[in-house]
Short mmCIF file of C-alpha atoms in Angstrom, two decimals:
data_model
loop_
_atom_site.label_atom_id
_atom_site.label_comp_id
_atom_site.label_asym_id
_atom_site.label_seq_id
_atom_site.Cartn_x
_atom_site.Cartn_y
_atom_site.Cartn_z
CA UNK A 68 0.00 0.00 0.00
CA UNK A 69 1.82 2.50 -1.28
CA UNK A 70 5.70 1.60 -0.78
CA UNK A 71 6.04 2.66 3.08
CA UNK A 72 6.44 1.35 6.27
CA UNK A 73 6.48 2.33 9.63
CA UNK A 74 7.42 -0.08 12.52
CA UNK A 75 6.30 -1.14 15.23
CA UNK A 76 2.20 -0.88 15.15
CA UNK A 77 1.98 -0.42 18.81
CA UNK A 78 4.99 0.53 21.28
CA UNK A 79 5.01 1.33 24.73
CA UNK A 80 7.41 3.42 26.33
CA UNK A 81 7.80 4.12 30.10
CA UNK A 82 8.21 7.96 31.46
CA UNK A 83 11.60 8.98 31.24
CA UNK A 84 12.70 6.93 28.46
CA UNK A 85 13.56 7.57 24.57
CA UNK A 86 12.22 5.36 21.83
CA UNK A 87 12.59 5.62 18.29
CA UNK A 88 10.00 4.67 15.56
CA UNK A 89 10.71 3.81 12.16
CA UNK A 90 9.73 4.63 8.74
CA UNK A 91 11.06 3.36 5.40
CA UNK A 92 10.51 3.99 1.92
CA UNK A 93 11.21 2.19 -1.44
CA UNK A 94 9.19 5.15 -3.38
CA UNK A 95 12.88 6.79 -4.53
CA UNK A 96 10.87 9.63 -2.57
CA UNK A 97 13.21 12.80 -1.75
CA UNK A 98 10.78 13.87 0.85
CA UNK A 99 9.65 12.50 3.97
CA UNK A 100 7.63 13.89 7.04
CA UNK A 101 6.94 13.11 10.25
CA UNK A 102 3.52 13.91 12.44
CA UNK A 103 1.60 13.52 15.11
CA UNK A 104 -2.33 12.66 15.25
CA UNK A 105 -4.11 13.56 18.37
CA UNK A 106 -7.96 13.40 18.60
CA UNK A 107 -9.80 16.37 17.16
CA UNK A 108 -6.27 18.32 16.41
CA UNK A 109 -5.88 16.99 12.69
CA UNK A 110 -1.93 16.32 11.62
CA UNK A 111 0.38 18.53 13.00
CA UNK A 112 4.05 18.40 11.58
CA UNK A 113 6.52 17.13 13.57
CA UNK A 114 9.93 16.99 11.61
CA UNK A 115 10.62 17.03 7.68
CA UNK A 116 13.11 16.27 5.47
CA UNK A 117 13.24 17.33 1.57
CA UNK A 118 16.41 15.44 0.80
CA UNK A 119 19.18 13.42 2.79
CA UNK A 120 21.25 14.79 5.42
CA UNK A 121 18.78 17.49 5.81
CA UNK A 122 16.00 18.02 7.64
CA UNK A 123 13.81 20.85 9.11
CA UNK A 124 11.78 21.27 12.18
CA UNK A 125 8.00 21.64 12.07
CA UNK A 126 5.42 23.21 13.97
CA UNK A 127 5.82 20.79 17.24
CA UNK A 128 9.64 19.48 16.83
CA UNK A 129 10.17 20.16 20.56
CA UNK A 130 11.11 16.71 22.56
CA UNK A 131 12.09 14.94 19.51
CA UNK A 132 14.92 14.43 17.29
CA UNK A 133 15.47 13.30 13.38
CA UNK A 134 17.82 11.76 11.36
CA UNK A 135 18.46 11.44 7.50
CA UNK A 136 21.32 9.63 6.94
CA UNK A 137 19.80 7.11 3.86
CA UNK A 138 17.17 8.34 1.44
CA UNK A 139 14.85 5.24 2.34
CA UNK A 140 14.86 5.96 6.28
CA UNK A 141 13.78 8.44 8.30
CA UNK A 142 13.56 7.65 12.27
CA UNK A 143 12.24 9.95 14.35
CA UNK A 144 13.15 9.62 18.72
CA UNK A 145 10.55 10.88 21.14
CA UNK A 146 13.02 11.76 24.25
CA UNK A 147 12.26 11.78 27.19
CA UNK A 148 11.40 15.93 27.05
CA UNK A 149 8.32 15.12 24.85
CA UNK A 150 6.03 15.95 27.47
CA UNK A 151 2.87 14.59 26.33
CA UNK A 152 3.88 11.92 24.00
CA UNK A 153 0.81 9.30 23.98
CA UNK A 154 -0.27 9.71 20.63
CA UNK A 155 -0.72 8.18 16.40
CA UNK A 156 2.92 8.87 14.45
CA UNK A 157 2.16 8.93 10.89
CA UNK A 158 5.12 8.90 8.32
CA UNK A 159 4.65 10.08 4.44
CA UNK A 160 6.61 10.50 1.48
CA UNK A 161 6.58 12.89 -1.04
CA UNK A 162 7.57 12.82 -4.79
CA UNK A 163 9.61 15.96 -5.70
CA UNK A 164 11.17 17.67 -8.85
CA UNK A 165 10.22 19.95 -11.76
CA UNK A 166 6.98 18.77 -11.69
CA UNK A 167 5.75 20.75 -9.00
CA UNK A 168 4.10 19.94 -5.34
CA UNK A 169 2.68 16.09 -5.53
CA UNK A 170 0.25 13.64 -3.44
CA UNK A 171 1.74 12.59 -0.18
CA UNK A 172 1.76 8.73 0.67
CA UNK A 173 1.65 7.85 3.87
CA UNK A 174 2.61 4.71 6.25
CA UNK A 175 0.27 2.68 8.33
CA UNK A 176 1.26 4.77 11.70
CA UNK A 177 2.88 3.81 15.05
CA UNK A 178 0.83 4.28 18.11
CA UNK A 179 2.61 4.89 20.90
CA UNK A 180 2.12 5.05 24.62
CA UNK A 181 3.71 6.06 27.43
CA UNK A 182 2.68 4.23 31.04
CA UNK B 176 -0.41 32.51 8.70
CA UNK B 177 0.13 29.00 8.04
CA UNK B 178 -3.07 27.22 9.40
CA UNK B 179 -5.65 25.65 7.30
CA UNK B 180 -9.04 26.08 8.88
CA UNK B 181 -11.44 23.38 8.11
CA UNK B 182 -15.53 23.32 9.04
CA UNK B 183 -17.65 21.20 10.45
CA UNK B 184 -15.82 19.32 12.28
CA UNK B 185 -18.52 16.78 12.37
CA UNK B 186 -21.02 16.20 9.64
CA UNK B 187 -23.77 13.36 9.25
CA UNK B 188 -25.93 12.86 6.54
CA UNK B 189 -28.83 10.50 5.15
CA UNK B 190 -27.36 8.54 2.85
CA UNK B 191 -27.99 9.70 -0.48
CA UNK B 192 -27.11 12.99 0.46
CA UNK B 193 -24.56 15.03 -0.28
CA UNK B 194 -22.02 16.25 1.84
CA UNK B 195 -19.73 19.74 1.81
CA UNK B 196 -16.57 20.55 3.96
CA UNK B 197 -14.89 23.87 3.48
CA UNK B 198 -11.12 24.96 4.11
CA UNK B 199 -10.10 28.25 4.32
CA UNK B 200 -6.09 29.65 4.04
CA UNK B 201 -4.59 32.68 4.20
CA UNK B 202 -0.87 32.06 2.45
CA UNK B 203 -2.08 33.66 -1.37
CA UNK B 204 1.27 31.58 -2.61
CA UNK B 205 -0.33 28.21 -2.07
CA UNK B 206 -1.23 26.40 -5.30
CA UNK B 207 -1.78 22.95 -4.38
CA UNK B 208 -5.16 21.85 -2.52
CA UNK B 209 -5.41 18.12 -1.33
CA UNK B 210 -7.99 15.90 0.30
CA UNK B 211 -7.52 13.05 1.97
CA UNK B 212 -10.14 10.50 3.55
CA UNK B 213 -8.72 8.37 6.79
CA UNK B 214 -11.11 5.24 7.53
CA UNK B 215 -11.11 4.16 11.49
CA UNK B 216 -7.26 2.52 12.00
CA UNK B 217 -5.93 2.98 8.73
CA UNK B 218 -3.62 5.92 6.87
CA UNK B 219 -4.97 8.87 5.62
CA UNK B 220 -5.26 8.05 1.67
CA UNK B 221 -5.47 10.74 -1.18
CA UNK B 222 -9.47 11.15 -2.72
CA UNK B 223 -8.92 13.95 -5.19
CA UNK B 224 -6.90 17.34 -5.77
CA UNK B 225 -6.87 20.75 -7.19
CA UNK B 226 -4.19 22.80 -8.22
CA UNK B 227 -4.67 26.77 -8.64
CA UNK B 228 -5.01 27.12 -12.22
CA UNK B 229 -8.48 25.63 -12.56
CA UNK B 230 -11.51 26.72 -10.34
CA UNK B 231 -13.04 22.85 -10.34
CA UNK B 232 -12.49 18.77 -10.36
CA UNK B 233 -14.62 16.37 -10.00
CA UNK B 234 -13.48 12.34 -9.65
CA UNK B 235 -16.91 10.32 -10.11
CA UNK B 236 -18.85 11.16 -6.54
CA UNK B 237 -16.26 13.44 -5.39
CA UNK B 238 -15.97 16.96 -6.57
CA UNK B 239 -13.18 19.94 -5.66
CA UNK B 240 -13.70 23.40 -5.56
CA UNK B 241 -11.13 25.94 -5.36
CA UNK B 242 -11.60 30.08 -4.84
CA UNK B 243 -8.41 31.84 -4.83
CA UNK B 244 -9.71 35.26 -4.84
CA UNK B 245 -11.57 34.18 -1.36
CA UNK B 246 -8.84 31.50 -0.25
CA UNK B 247 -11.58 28.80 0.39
CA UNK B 248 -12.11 25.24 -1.75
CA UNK B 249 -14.71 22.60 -0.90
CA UNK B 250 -15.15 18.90 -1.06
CA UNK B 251 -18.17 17.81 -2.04
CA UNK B 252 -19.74 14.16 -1.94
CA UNK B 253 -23.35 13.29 -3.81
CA UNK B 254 -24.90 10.45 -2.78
CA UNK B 255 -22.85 9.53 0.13
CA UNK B 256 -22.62 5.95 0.96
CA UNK B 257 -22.21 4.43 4.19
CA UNK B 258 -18.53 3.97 3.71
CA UNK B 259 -17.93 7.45 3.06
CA UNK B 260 -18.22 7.79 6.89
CA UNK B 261 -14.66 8.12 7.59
CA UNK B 262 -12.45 11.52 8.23
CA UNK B 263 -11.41 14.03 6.02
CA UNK B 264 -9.19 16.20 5.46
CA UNK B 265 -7.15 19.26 3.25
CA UNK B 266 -4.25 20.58 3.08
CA UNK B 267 -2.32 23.22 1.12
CA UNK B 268 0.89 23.83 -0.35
CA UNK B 269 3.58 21.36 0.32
CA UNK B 270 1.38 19.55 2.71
CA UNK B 271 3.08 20.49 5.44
CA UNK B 272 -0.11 21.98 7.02
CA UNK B 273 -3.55 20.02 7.61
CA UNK B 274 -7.04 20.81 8.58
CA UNK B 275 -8.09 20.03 11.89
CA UNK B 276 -10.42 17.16 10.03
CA UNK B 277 -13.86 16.42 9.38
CA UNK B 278 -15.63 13.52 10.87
CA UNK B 279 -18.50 12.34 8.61
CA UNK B 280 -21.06 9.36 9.15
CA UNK B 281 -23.43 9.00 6.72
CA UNK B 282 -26.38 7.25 8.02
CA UNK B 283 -28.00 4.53 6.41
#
């Protein structure tokens, strides 16, 4: 469905500690993107990245961290300073070039919660 | 500023209806429009699109307007079906920014 993946479904995470989730791609996608789903607050961007080894914060990047080091991967860490981290992570991918701005495709989503 | 605004936030219908969720924007740059449809548990999945050089598109069901001069565009949905009842939403631009989502049920 669409090329990417995010692992695991479901995680759990005590307070205090990091986790990172994963998301891969085999869309030869430049872009990728990282946010968060709470109830009623639609997607809110998180982290994105419009090529490797570069990446830009979002609206809510505060208490997590990015990397980009292959064009496939993009894992994003909720640290322990993500105050309010029980939420749906959705990754998506993004087609860019000359041809202008382009559908995003996203992953299945991680749902994480913190006990 | 950067926010999409997106109304109602809940919507049900007879089935057979139709359906209409606006989005208002405010960044006169933007020049793509998006809408996505999210079933219960599953990823948010692209329905149709608009870009800024036409006013309308329409996709079967599914129709997309666009209004640049008053930074609003539509979805609409004739003769909703029960498994229309899912969430919606648009987005502009790049995609990096969302609407808040609709929730619709249509009722059978």
């Amino acid at each position: 469905d669409g090329g990417i993946t995010q692992s695991p479904k479901y995680l759990f995470r005590k307070e205090g500690q990091n986790v990172t989730l994963s998301c891969e791609q085999n869309l030869n996608h430049d872009a990728m993107y990282w946010y968060r789903q709470d109830p009623g607050q639609g997607l809110r961007l998180i982290y994105y990245s419009q090529i490797v080894n570069d990446f830009q914060k979002g609206d809510i990047a505060e208490g997590y961290s990015v990397s980009r080091e292959k064009k496939e991967s993009f894992p994003l860490t909720v640290t322990s300073a993500q105050k309010n981290p029980t939420a749906f992570y959705l990754c998506a991918s993004r087609r860019t070039g000359t041809s202008g701005v382009g559908e995003q495709f996203f992953g299945p989503g991680t749902r994480l919660t913190v006990l | 500023g950067e926010n999409v605004e997106q109304h109602p936030s809940t919507l049900s219908v007879q089935e057979g209806d139709s359906a209409v969720i606006k989005c208002t924007y405010s960044d006169s740059a933007s020049n793509y429009f998006p809408w996505y449809k999210q079933e219960l548990g599953k990823r948010p999945q692209l329905i149709i699109d608009i870009r800024s050089n036409v006013g309308e598109k329409k996709d079967q069901r599914i129709a997309v307007t666009l209004n640049k001069t008053a930074k609003h565009f539509s979805l609409h949905i004739t003769e909703t079906q029960p498994e229309d009842s899912a969430v919606y939403f648009c987005a502009r631009g790049n995609q990096f920014y969302f609407g808040t989502g609709t929730s619709l049920t249509v009722i059978p």
